[in-house]
Structure formats: C-alpha cells, structure tokens
mmCIF file of C-alpha atoms in Angstrom:
data_model
loop_
_atom_site.group_PDB
_atom_site.id
_atom_site.type_symbol
_atom_site.label_atom_id
_atom_site.label_comp_id
_atom_site.label_asym_id
_atom_site.label_seq_id
_atom_site.Cartn_x
_atom_site.Cartn_y
_atom_site.Cartn_z
ATOM 1 C CA UNK A 1 38.244 199.651 129.569
ATOM 2 C CA UNK A 2 37.199 199.236 133.185
ATOM 3 C CA UNK A 3 34.323 196.967 132.580
ATOM 4 C CA UNK A 4 36.580 194.356 130.969
ATOM 5 C CA UNK A 5 37.796 193.648 134.488
ATOM 6 C CA UNK A 6 34.400 192.486 135.584
ATOM 7 C CA UNK A 7 33.505 188.840 135.728
ATOM 8 C CA UNK A 8 30.457 187.751 133.816
ATOM 9 C CA UNK A 9 28.079 185.080 134.968
ATOM 10 C CA UNK A 10 28.340 181.712 133.256
ATOM 11 C CA UNK A 11 25.813 181.656 130.376
ATOM 12 C CA UNK A 12 23.075 179.067 130.242
ATOM 13 C CA UNK A 13 22.026 177.097 127.221
ATOM 14 C CA UNK A 14 18.676 177.689 125.648
ATOM 15 C CA UNK A 15 18.095 173.987 125.780
ATOM 16 C CA UNK A 16 18.711 173.522 129.499
ATOM 17 C CA UNK A 17 15.096 172.549 129.850
ATOM 18 C CA UNK A 18 15.712 169.456 127.709
ATOM 19 C CA UNK A 19 17.417 166.527 129.411
ATOM 20 C CA UNK A 20 20.614 165.402 127.689
ATOM 21 C CA UNK A 21 20.770 161.643 127.888
ATOM 22 C CA UNK A 22 23.662 161.060 125.514
ATOM 23 C CA UNK A 23 26.152 163.517 126.998
ATOM 24 C CA UNK A 24 27.734 162.587 130.351
ATOM 25 C CA UNK A 25 27.382 165.046 133.188
ATOM 26 C CA UNK A 26 31.149 165.152 133.628
ATOM 27 C CA UNK A 27 33.216 164.925 130.479
ATOM 28 C CA UNK A 28 36.107 162.420 130.603
ATOM 29 C CA UNK A 29 39.607 163.861 130.690
ATOM 30 C CA UNK A 30 40.364 162.626 127.179
ATOM 31 C CA UNK A 31 37.532 164.767 125.838
ATOM 32 C CA UNK A 32 39.596 167.826 126.677
ATOM 33 C CA UNK A 33 42.532 166.776 124.507
ATOM 34 C CA UNK A 34 43.145 168.439 121.143
ATOM 35 C CA UNK A 35 42.930 165.175 119.196
ATOM 36 C CA UNK A 36 40.163 162.650 118.629
ATOM 37 C CA UNK A 37 40.706 158.985 119.362
ATOM 38 C CA UNK A 38 39.310 156.336 117.039
ATOM 39 C CA UNK A 39 37.006 155.179 119.822
ATOM 40 C CA UNK A 40 35.605 158.691 120.333
ATOM 41 C CA UNK A 41 35.255 159.186 116.582
ATOM 42 C CA UNK A 42 33.170 156.002 116.406
ATOM 43 C CA UNK A 43 30.784 157.416 119.007
ATOM 44 C CA UNK A 44 30.155 160.622 117.072
ATOM 45 C CA UNK A 45 26.738 161.246 115.579
ATOM 46 C CA UNK A 46 27.544 160.669 111.903
ATOM 47 C CA UNK A 47 24.403 162.508 110.813
ATOM 48 C CA UNK A 48 25.602 165.580 112.715
ATOM 49 C CA UNK A 49 29.074 165.352 111.170
ATOM 50 C CA UNK A 50 27.622 165.040 107.653
ATOM 51 C CA UNK A 51 25.368 168.058 108.100
ATOM 52 C CA UNK A 52 28.233 170.145 109.441
ATOM 53 C CA UNK A 53 30.125 169.261 106.266
ATOM 54 C CA UNK A 54 27.063 170.243 104.227
ATOM 55 C CA UNK A 55 27.241 173.766 105.641
ATOM 56 C CA UNK A 56 31.038 174.002 105.103
ATOM 57 C CA UNK A 57 31.804 173.921 108.825
ATOM 58 C CA UNK A 58 35.381 172.990 109.775
ATOM 59 C CA UNK A 59 34.698 169.849 111.778
ATOM 60 C CA UNK A 60 38.301 169.757 113.040
ATOM 61 C CA UNK A 61 37.768 172.949 115.043
ATOM 62 C CA UNK A 62 34.668 171.519 116.669
ATOM 63 C CA UNK A 63 36.412 168.255 117.548
ATOM 64 C CA UNK A 64 39.281 170.199 119.046
ATOM 65 C CA UNK A 65 37.350 172.630 121.231
ATOM 66 C CA UNK A 66 33.771 171.383 121.689
ATOM 67 C CA UNK A 67 33.779 167.780 120.603
ATOM 68 C CA UNK A 68 30.985 166.904 123.024
ATOM 69 C CA UNK A 69 28.513 168.475 120.584
ATOM 70 C CA UNK A 70 29.249 165.692 118.090
ATOM 71 C CA UNK A 71 28.234 163.075 120.671
ATOM 72 C CA UNK A 72 24.696 164.433 121.067
ATOM 73 C CA UNK A 73 21.911 162.204 119.774
ATOM 74 C CA UNK A 74 19.476 165.010 118.962
ATOM 75 C CA UNK A 75 20.695 168.040 117.005
ATOM 76 C CA UNK A 76 19.087 170.748 114.879
ATOM 77 C CA UNK A 77 21.781 171.860 112.427
ATOM 78 C CA UNK A 78 19.514 172.387 109.416
ATOM 79 C CA UNK A 79 16.835 174.140 111.460
ATOM 80 C CA UNK A 80 19.326 176.550 113.079
ATOM 81 C CA UNK A 81 21.008 177.210 109.737
ATOM 82 C CA UNK A 82 17.625 177.931 108.139
ATOM 83 C CA UNK A 83 16.759 180.461 110.858
ATOM 84 C CA UNK A 84 20.075 182.251 110.251
ATOM 85 C CA UNK A 85 19.547 182.189 106.479
ATOM 86 C CA UNK A 86 16.039 183.608 106.844
ATOM 87 C CA UNK A 87 17.588 186.529 108.708
ATOM 88 C CA UNK A 88 19.884 187.123 105.735
ATOM 89 C CA UNK A 89 23.071 185.335 106.842
ATOM 90 C CA UNK A 90 25.036 184.032 103.867
ATOM 91 C CA UNK A 91 26.817 180.670 103.650
ATOM 92 C CA UNK A 92 30.073 182.040 105.047
ATOM 93 C CA UNK A 93 28.334 183.694 108.003
ATOM 94 C CA UNK A 94 26.361 180.548 108.855
ATOM 95 C CA UNK A 95 29.526 178.423 108.799
ATOM 96 C CA UNK A 96 31.376 180.950 110.955
ATOM 97 C CA UNK A 97 28.582 181.099 113.547
ATOM 98 C CA UNK A 98 28.310 177.304 113.785
ATOM 99 C CA UNK A 99 32.100 176.937 114.108
ATOM 100 C CA UNK A 100 32.344 179.503 116.892
ATOM 101 C CA UNK A 101 29.239 178.318 118.716
ATOM 102 C CA UNK A 102 28.547 174.687 117.745
ATOM 103 C CA UNK A 103 26.415 174.206 120.872
ATOM 104 C CA UNK A 104 23.757 176.173 118.971
ATOM 105 C CA UNK A 105 22.768 172.937 117.243
ATOM 106 C CA UNK A 106 21.430 171.413 120.470
ATOM 107 C CA UNK A 107 19.095 174.368 121.068
ATOM 108 C CA UNK A 108 15.503 173.840 120.069
ATOM 109 C CA UNK A 109 14.384 175.837 117.002
ATOM 110 C CA UNK A 110 11.400 177.140 118.988
ATOM 111 C CA UNK A 111 13.686 178.642 121.648
ATOM 112 C CA UNK A 112 15.976 180.135 118.997
ATOM 113 C CA UNK A 113 13.011 181.735 117.235
ATOM 114 C CA UNK A 114 11.888 183.228 120.535
ATOM 115 C CA UNK A 115 15.384 184.599 121.020
ATOM 116 C CA UNK A 116 15.370 185.984 117.483
ATOM 117 C CA UNK A 117 12.114 187.852 118.116
ATOM 118 C CA UNK A 118 13.459 189.351 121.339
ATOM 119 C CA UNK A 119 16.717 190.534 119.801
ATOM 120 C CA UNK A 120 14.911 191.795 116.720
ATOM 121 C CA UNK A 121 12.807 194.056 118.965
ATOM 122 C CA UNK A 122 15.921 196.106 119.842
ATOM 123 C CA UNK A 123 17.671 195.979 116.453
ATOM 124 C CA UNK A 124 17.070 198.390 113.570
ATOM 125 C CA UNK A 125 16.787 195.624 111.013
ATOM 126 C CA UNK A 126 17.700 192.015 110.264
ATOM 127 C CA UNK A 127 21.091 193.016 108.866
ATOM 128 C CA UNK A 128 22.073 194.528 112.205
ATOM 129 C CA UNK A 129 20.789 191.434 114.007
ATOM 130 C CA UNK A 130 22.895 189.108 111.840
ATOM 131 C CA UNK A 131 25.993 191.211 112.563
ATOM 132 C CA UNK A 132 25.352 190.944 116.297
ATOM 133 C CA UNK A 133 24.901 187.178 116.084
ATOM 134 C CA UNK A 134 28.152 186.894 114.093
ATOM 135 C CA UNK A 135 30.019 188.924 116.703
ATOM 136 C CA UNK A 136 28.384 187.360 119.776
ATOM 137 C CA UNK A 137 27.002 183.927 118.830
ATOM 138 C CA UNK A 138 27.305 182.530 122.362
ATOM 139 C CA UNK A 139 25.261 185.412 123.789
ATOM 140 C CA UNK A 140 22.536 184.796 121.218
ATOM 141 C CA UNK A 141 22.409 181.030 121.645
ATOM 142 C CA UNK A 142 22.599 181.024 125.445
ATOM 143 C CA UNK A 143 19.945 182.190 127.858
ATOM 144 C CA UNK A 144 18.277 181.553 131.193
ATOM 145 C CA UNK A 145 14.550 182.148 131.428
ATOM 146 C CA UNK A 146 13.512 183.850 128.200
ATOM 147 C CA UNK A 147 10.287 185.160 129.723
ATOM 148 C CA UNK A 148 12.237 187.006 132.399
ATOM 149 C CA UNK A 149 14.657 188.297 129.785
ATOM 150 C CA UNK A 150 11.767 189.746 127.796
ATOM 151 C CA UNK A 151 10.387 191.479 130.902
ATOM 152 C CA UNK A 152 13.794 193.057 131.538
ATOM 153 C CA UNK A 153 14.024 194.325 127.963
ATOM 154 C CA UNK A 154 10.599 195.935 128.341
ATOM 155 C CA UNK A 155 11.629 197.451 131.683
ATOM 156 C CA UNK A 156 14.790 198.990 130.223
ATOM 157 C CA UNK A 157 12.788 200.433 127.346
ATOM 158 C CA UNK A 158 10.264 201.943 129.766
ATOM 159 C CA UNK A 159 13.153 203.346 131.787
ATOM 160 C CA UNK A 160 14.260 205.312 128.725
ATOM 161 C CA UNK A 161 17.307 203.358 127.549
ATOM 162 C CA UNK A 162 17.751 203.389 123.790
ATOM 163 C CA UNK A 163 17.467 200.117 121.899
ATOM 164 C CA UNK A 164 21.087 200.356 120.751
ATOM 165 C CA UNK A 165 22.151 200.390 124.410
ATOM 166 C CA UNK A 166 19.871 197.472 125.293
ATOM 167 C CA UNK A 167 21.261 195.439 122.381
ATOM 168 C CA UNK A 168 24.754 196.107 123.745
ATOM 169 C CA UNK A 169 23.597 194.823 127.130
ATOM 170 C CA UNK A 170 22.274 191.636 125.509
ATOM 171 C CA UNK A 171 25.631 190.920 123.895
ATOM 172 C CA UNK A 172 28.155 192.029 126.513
ATOM 173 C CA UNK A 173 26.255 192.135 129.816
ATOM 174 C CA UNK A 174 23.756 189.308 129.463
ATOM 175 C CA UNK A 175 24.052 188.412 133.158
ATOM 176 C CA UNK A 176 21.854 191.378 134.130
ATOM 177 C CA UNK A 177 18.964 189.736 132.253
ATOM 178 C CA UNK A 178 19.275 186.703 134.532
ATOM 179 C CA UNK A 179 18.151 188.913 137.395
ATOM 180 C CA UNK A 180 14.424 188.792 138.120
ATOM 181 C CA UNK A 181 12.954 191.999 136.731
ATOM 182 C CA UNK A 182 11.796 192.993 140.239
ATOM 183 C CA UNK A 183 15.398 192.839 141.494
ATOM 184 C CA UNK A 184 16.540 195.172 138.707
ATOM 185 C CA UNK A 185 13.672 197.543 139.503
ATOM 186 C CA UNK A 186 14.634 197.515 143.182
ATOM 187 C CA UNK A 187 18.267 198.340 142.369
ATOM 188 C CA UNK A 188 17.157 201.238 140.156
ATOM 189 C CA UNK A 189 15.083 202.617 143.054
ATOM 190 C CA UNK A 190 18.081 202.307 145.404
ATOM 191 C CA UNK A 191 20.312 204.197 142.960
ATOM 192 C CA UNK A 192 17.696 206.933 142.581
ATOM 193 C CA UNK A 193 17.276 207.284 146.353
ATOM 194 C CA UNK A 194 21.040 207.500 146.938
ATOM 195 C CA UNK A 195 21.435 210.021 144.131
ATOM 196 C CA UNK A 196 18.873 212.305 145.784
ATOM 197 C CA UNK A 197 20.335 211.705 149.278
ATOM 198 C CA UNK A 198 23.761 212.767 147.984
ATOM 199 C CA UNK A 199 22.356 216.079 146.797
ATOM 200 C CA UNK A 200 21.431 215.251 143.214
ATOM 201 C CA UNK A 201 18.467 217.088 141.736
ATOM 202 C CA UNK A 202 15.187 215.489 140.719
ATOM 203 C CA UNK A 203 15.421 217.237 137.339
ATOM 204 C CA UNK A 204 18.806 215.655 136.486
ATOM 205 C CA UNK A 205 18.187 212.235 138.040
ATOM 206 C CA UNK A 206 16.945 210.450 134.900
ATOM 207 C CA UNK A 207 19.834 211.694 132.754
ATOM 208 C CA UNK A 208 22.357 210.718 135.458
ATOM 209 C CA UNK A 209 20.814 207.270 135.919
ATOM 210 C CA UNK A 210 20.638 206.420 132.209
ATOM 211 C CA UNK A 211 24.226 207.544 131.689
ATOM 212 C CA UNK A 212 25.395 205.460 134.644
ATOM 213 C CA UNK A 213 23.602 202.357 133.354
ATOM 214 C CA UNK A 214 24.898 202.872 129.816
ATOM 215 C CA UNK A 215 28.464 203.048 131.093
ATOM 216 C CA UNK A 216 28.199 200.216 133.601
ATOM 217 C CA UNK A 217 25.152 197.912 133.433
ATOM 218 C CA UNK A 218 26.849 195.563 135.913
ATOM 219 C CA UNK A 219 25.917 197.997 138.661
ATOM 220 C CA UNK A 220 22.571 196.165 138.705
ATOM 221 C CA UNK A 221 24.345 193.089 140.073
ATOM 222 C CA UNK A 222 25.280 194.891 143.292
ATOM 223 C CA UNK A 223 23.446 194.460 146.562
ATOM 224 C CA UNK A 224 21.837 197.271 148.531
ATOM 225 C CA UNK A 225 24.096 196.356 151.479
ATOM 226 C CA UNK A 226 27.258 196.804 149.367
ATOM 227 C CA UNK A 227 26.104 200.225 148.200
ATOM 228 C CA UNK A 228 25.287 201.376 151.722
ATOM 229 C CA UNK A 229 28.605 200.079 153.105
ATOM 230 C CA UNK A 230 30.663 201.843 150.424
ATOM 231 C CA UNK A 231 28.858 205.178 150.810
ATOM 232 C CA UNK A 232 29.262 205.124 154.600
ATOM 233 C CA UNK A 233 32.965 204.317 154.262
ATOM 234 C CA UNK A 234 33.569 207.271 151.923
ATOM 235 C CA UNK A 235 31.699 209.579 154.294
ATOM 236 C CA UNK A 236 33.898 208.354 157.140
ATOM 237 C CA UNK A 237 36.935 209.249 155.014
ATOM 238 C CA UNK A 238 35.799 212.872 154.979
ATOM 239 C CA UNK A 239 34.269 213.075 151.513
ATOM 240 C CA UNK A 240 31.197 215.291 151.284
ATOM 241 C CA UNK A 241 27.981 214.095 149.637
ATOM 242 C CA UNK A 242 28.723 216.250 146.593
ATOM 243 C CA UNK A 243 32.231 214.792 146.302
ATOM 244 C CA UNK A 244 30.922 211.229 146.626
ATOM 245 C CA UNK A 245 28.444 211.907 143.838
ATOM 246 C CA UNK A 246 31.329 213.179 141.705
ATOM 247 C CA UNK A 247 33.354 210.034 142.399
ATOM 248 C CA UNK A 248 30.390 207.807 141.664
ATOM 249 C CA UNK A 249 29.798 209.501 138.299
ATOM 250 C CA UNK A 250 33.459 209.565 137.270
ATOM 251 C CA UNK A 251 34.029 205.929 138.219
ATOM 252 C CA UNK A 252 30.815 204.941 136.404
ATOM 253 C CA UNK A 253 29.430 203.118 139.409
ATOM 254 C CA UNK A 254 32.348 200.679 139.636
ATOM 255 C CA UNK A 255 32.935 202.192 143.070
ATOM 256 C CA UNK A 256 30.281 199.914 144.572
ATOM 257 C CA UNK A 257 32.016 196.823 143.268
ATOM 258 C CA UNK A 258 35.277 197.504 145.130
ATOM 259 C CA UNK A 259 34.385 197.289 148.792
ATOM 260 C CA UNK A 260 35.757 199.376 151.700
ATOM 261 C CA UNK A 261 38.776 197.117 152.299
ATOM 262 C CA UNK A 262 40.017 197.433 148.718
ATOM 263 C CA UNK A 263 39.469 201.204 148.712
ATOM 264 C CA UNK A 264 41.254 201.546 152.076
ATOM 265 C CA UNK A 265 44.287 199.644 150.755
ATOM 266 C CA UNK A 266 44.533 201.927 147.723
ATOM 267 C CA UNK A 267 44.149 205.045 149.883
ATOM 268 C CA UNK A 268 46.859 203.917 152.335
ATOM 269 C CA UNK A 269 49.280 203.097 149.524
ATOM 270 C CA UNK A 270 48.701 206.423 147.737
ATOM 271 C CA UNK A 271 49.111 208.401 150.962
ATOM 272 C CA UNK A 272 52.453 206.729 151.631
ATOM 273 C CA UNK A 273 53.665 206.961 147.999
ATOM 274 C CA UNK A 274 52.887 210.677 147.672
ATOM 275 C CA UNK A 275 53.852 211.576 151.265
ATOM 276 C CA UNK A 276 50.747 213.709 151.670
ATOM 277 C CA UNK A 277 48.174 214.603 154.308
ATOM 278 C CA UNK A 278 44.612 213.299 154.376
ATOM 279 C CA UNK A 279 43.390 216.592 152.905
ATOM 280 C CA UNK A 280 45.962 216.547 150.090
ATOM 281 C CA UNK A 281 45.155 212.930 149.300
ATOM 282 C CA UNK A 282 41.459 213.723 149.079
ATOM 283 C CA UNK A 283 42.230 216.428 146.524
ATOM 284 C CA UNK A 284 44.319 213.943 144.540
ATOM 285 C CA UNK A 285 41.459 211.432 144.556
ATOM 286 C CA UNK A 286 38.996 214.062 143.350
ATOM 287 C CA UNK A 287 41.380 214.870 140.472
ATOM 288 C CA UNK A 288 41.988 211.213 139.717
ATOM 289 C CA UNK A 289 39.229 208.939 141.099
ATOM 290 C CA UNK A 290 41.051 205.949 139.603
ATOM 291 C CA UNK A 291 43.307 206.104 142.683
ATOM 292 C CA UNK A 292 40.424 204.432 144.506
ATOM 293 C CA UNK A 293 39.726 201.917 141.767
ATOM 294 C CA UNK A 294 43.152 200.524 140.919
ATOM 295 C CA UNK A 295 44.633 197.883 143.187
ATOM 296 C CA UNK A 296 47.898 198.469 145.035
ATOM 297 C CA UNK A 297 49.995 196.327 142.617
ATOM 298 C CA UNK A 298 48.635 198.286 139.624
ATOM 299 C CA UNK A 299 49.303 201.657 141.257
ATOM 300 C CA UNK A 300 52.788 200.566 142.288
ATOM 301 C CA UNK A 301 53.630 199.366 138.777
ATOM 302 C CA UNK A 302 52.448 202.607 137.188
ATOM 303 C CA UNK A 303 54.255 204.882 139.618
ATOM 304 C CA UNK A 304 57.476 202.887 139.237
ATOM 305 C CA UNK A 305 57.119 203.039 135.446
ATOM 306 C CA UNK A 306 56.868 206.835 135.543
ATOM 307 C CA UNK A 307 59.835 207.134 137.916
ATOM 308 C CA UNK A 308 61.968 205.024 135.552
ATOM 309 C CA UNK A 309 61.229 207.546 132.803
ATOM 310 C CA UNK A 310 62.724 210.280 134.968
ATOM 311 C CA UNK A 311 59.391 211.708 136.091
ATOM 312 C CA UNK A 312 59.243 212.868 139.706
ATOM 313 C CA UNK A 313 56.657 212.194 142.397
ATOM 314 C CA UNK A 314 55.974 215.929 142.475
ATOM 315 C CA UNK A 315 55.069 215.894 138.794
ATOM 316 C CA UNK A 316 52.741 212.939 139.323
ATOM 317 C CA UNK A 317 51.059 214.728 142.221
ATOM 318 C CA UNK A 318 50.460 217.747 139.987
ATOM 319 C CA UNK A 319 48.937 215.581 137.240
ATOM 320 C CA UNK A 320 47.692 212.350 138.868
ATOM 321 C CA UNK A 321 45.498 211.506 135.847
ATOM 322 C CA UNK A 322 48.668 210.164 134.225
ATOM 323 C CA UNK A 323 48.230 207.094 136.449
ATOM 324 C CA UNK A 324 45.284 206.049 134.287
ATOM 325 C CA UNK A 325 47.793 205.199 131.540
ATOM 326 C CA UNK A 326 49.555 201.835 131.421
ATOM 327 C CA UNK A 327 53.395 201.825 131.496
ATOM 328 C CA UNK A 328 53.406 200.700 127.847
ATOM 329 C CA UNK A 329 51.286 203.676 126.760
ATOM 330 C CA UNK A 330 53.446 206.057 128.799
ATOM 331 C CA UNK A 331 56.647 204.726 127.172
ATOM 332 C CA UNK A 332 55.154 205.014 123.678
ATOM 333 C CA UNK A 333 53.984 208.586 124.199
ATOM 334 C CA UNK A 334 57.259 209.694 125.769
ATOM 335 C CA UNK A 335 59.200 208.264 122.793
ATOM 336 C CA UNK A 336 56.963 210.162 120.388
ATOM 337 C CA UNK A 337 57.447 213.416 122.295
ATOM 338 C CA UNK A 338 61.203 212.793 122.557
ATOM 339 C CA UNK A 339 61.359 212.483 118.758
ATOM 340 C CA UNK A 340 60.431 216.181 118.626
ATOM 341 C CA UNK A 341 63.079 217.080 121.170
ATOM 342 C CA UNK A 342 60.415 217.508 123.853
ATOM 343 C CA UNK A 343 61.681 216.405 127.263
ATOM 344 C CA UNK A 344 58.627 215.371 129.253
ATOM 345 C CA UNK A 345 60.521 215.144 132.545
ATOM 346 C CA UNK A 346 61.330 218.854 132.240
ATOM 347 C CA UNK A 347 57.803 219.808 131.237
ATOM 348 C CA UNK A 348 54.239 219.173 132.286
ATOM 349 C CA UNK A 349 52.689 215.707 132.333
ATOM 350 C CA UNK A 350 49.444 217.055 130.856
ATOM 351 C CA UNK A 351 50.986 216.448 127.426
ATOM 352 C CA UNK A 352 50.918 212.707 128.186
ATOM 353 C CA UNK A 353 47.302 212.632 129.299
ATOM 354 C CA UNK A 354 44.079 211.974 127.459
ATOM 355 C CA UNK A 355 42.652 209.375 125.127
ATOM 356 C CA UNK A 356 44.595 208.215 122.098
ATOM 357 C CA UNK A 357 42.714 210.713 119.928
ATOM 358 C CA UNK A 358 43.354 213.577 122.358
ATOM 359 C CA UNK A 359 47.053 212.736 122.628
ATOM 360 C CA UNK A 360 47.518 212.519 118.861
ATOM 361 C CA UNK A 361 45.784 215.885 118.415
ATOM 362 C CA UNK A 362 48.025 217.479 121.046
ATOM 363 C CA UNK A 363 51.103 215.839 119.529
ATOM 364 C CA UNK A 364 50.167 217.282 116.144
ATOM 365 C CA UNK A 365 50.013 220.775 117.625
ATOM 366 C CA UNK A 366 53.444 220.394 119.236
ATOM 367 C CA UNK A 367 54.839 219.014 115.978
ATOM 368 C CA UNK A 368 53.419 221.919 113.937
ATOM 369 C CA UNK A 369 54.834 224.403 116.439
ATOM 370 C CA UNK A 370 58.295 222.840 116.150
ATOM 371 C CA UNK A 371 58.246 223.056 112.360
ATOM 372 C CA UNK A 372 56.921 226.630 112.174
ATOM 373 C CA UNK A 373 59.739 229.105 111.296
ATOM 374 C CA UNK A 374 60.272 231.979 113.717
ATOM 375 C CA UNK A 375 59.291 235.383 112.347
ATOM 376 C CA UNK A 376 61.403 238.392 113.290
ATOM 377 C CA UNK A 377 59.335 241.563 112.766
ATOM 378 C CA UNK A 378 62.388 243.872 112.776
ATOM 379 C CA UNK A 379 64.523 241.834 110.341
ATOM 380 C CA UNK A 380 65.064 243.553 106.966
ATOM 381 C CA UNK A 381 63.184 242.126 104.016
ATOM 382 C CA UNK A 382 65.225 241.166 100.967
ATOM 383 C CA UNK A 383 63.093 241.746 97.884
ATOM 384 C CA UNK A 384 64.390 241.258 94.354
ATOM 385 C CA UNK A 385 63.521 244.207 92.132
#
C-alpha cells in the first residue's frame, strides 16, 4: 500500500513530562548488545524484574531489545497491568503487551488512564479497545500533548469522520495528532479551497474530503506552500483543473508529498521509455496516475520485468495500469495464466490487472471457459433407445 512508504514521526512517551534521573541521556554502546553483562545485570531494578516475572513476561526479550527499562528506578508494572485487566485483557494479553512495549511501565497510571478514556471514546467497546492495544501497544503508550490530541479527535468527529476511521488514525497515523488542532483545521480549509478552485462542486466537497482523509491522513502534514507548488507545476505541464482533480483523487493526496522535481523526473523517464509525445504521455498518466508517483528506479524495474516476460512496450502503453504491479506479482500471475495455456504476451494485459481478488475472479472465468466442452448444434445426437 502507498501509505506504507510514508515516514512517521518519532512517537513520544507519555511520561516525557517526568524527568528520568536513573537513565542516561545517551545509552552506552554495550546497552545495544544482545546480551547482558554481569555488571549491567547488577544495576537492574530487581523489583521491576520480579514483577515482570509475576506477570509471565519473558525478561530475556526485554533485556535483549529494551534493557534500559530495567534500569529505571520508578516503574508502574502492577498499575499498568491492572488498567489492562480492567479493560478485559487476560493474562496472556497483558504479558504480550508488556513484552512488546515494556516502556509502558515508566508511564504514569494517570496518563495511561487519560489515554484509555480518549481511545475508548472512538471504540465500540472495551473488547475492541483491548484488541487495538494488543496490535498497537506503542501507539497507545506513546503520546505528545494529550490535551491537543483530544481536541483533534473532537475536530475529526465534528468534521464527519467515523470513529472507526479515527481509531485507525490513532494507531497508524498518530503523528497527525501531534499537530496543533488549528494547523489541522487550516490544512482542511486549504484542501477545500483548492477542491473548489479546481472545479469541484460544493455539494460533493464533504464526501471528497472525508474520502481523501480516510485514504491518506498524512496529507495533513503537508504545507500550504507544497500544495500550491505542486498544483502550479501540474498546470504548467498542461493538465486541466479537472484532470488535476482526477489525479489528486486517484493518488489519494500523495501527489502533494512528491514535489515537482520528483514528478518531473518520472515524467521525463516515462516519455523516453514509451517514446511518446507530451499529449500521449498525458493520456498515459491519466490512465495510470502511478506514473507520477513511482520513482524512476521503480518504474525502470517494472518495465524491465515486463519486457523479460516477452511483453512489448506497445502492450504496456495500451494497459499502463500493469505498472502498478510488482515484478513478483506479474511473474506469479503470468505463470498461473500459462498453466491454462494462455499466452499473455499474445493477448491483452488487462488479464493481469486488478487486485488479488479481481485477478482470481478473472482467472476463474478463464479456467471455466477452458474446461467447458464445445457444443456443435449441427452434430447428430446419439440416443440409446
């Protein structure tokens, strides 16, 4: 998925407001090793180690990956475990959460309870909340400015986003909650203004905006200058306002995170690879907006992969959406089609396209067609009397 390519901001601990006297600001090199020296073991908080054992936590994993937690003087293992248990987490779940996110034990119970209340406000029930914490413990136990986070949750709810979408933001796009709520409001206004300036209708604006945010919440991290620069560049390339709006919707707003230089490099490469005019290239981009998104090395790898399979440049130009597939997926799908005697290089690349579900459905149709016996309407019928 495209948004896996984005970089997230470094999370902040809930307890950043509390000064850590026992932990050094810069960890010594030996603390990064996968073993524990006797000297380091002697410095561990034995009370912390004992309580981890009490909750069936594998202390070896913590020593190996986040041993600094064991050096802290003040920890809240029992309090954090009790909060999780009150939510309905069983012994196994509590142990798993503490193993994956041992830094939770240095967060104050008050801050964790505040976080619990906030997350609970966008979850259906406590069972759903526990599942989210199990899947994303670091997101739950890390935060910067809980008051600001709460204001952002309220803003997104007022905007019309469903709670299930907001809970997804909290777990996988927590950096947008670090923005002051006024900055997020300003970016929403900028997106609305540009949507209308590009020819979008007032009646469809809310639906368009909510869909865009649901698909790519990181768009809120952009600057107004970056948005303006990208839109002006696309207009200079000859794209109409309507076409730019199409590209923006199809690329889920990731367009603003590329920058004119990156887009120009991809355009120049594609024009040279397909040996086409500016007009023809524009039509290719409108068919396959990913031509703007993917970097030159990615595009080169995918085109070369298709050529190695015997597919021609002409075929790729006819069905450019095939470039959205990785070489590995292309090879797998071609092998499956070849097993039916279907030669993709002699046919149309549309049979390669689509999501996994769409491809499997299309493959099933081709397979059924291959197995279906031919019926000759003029052949005599042999009936036993």
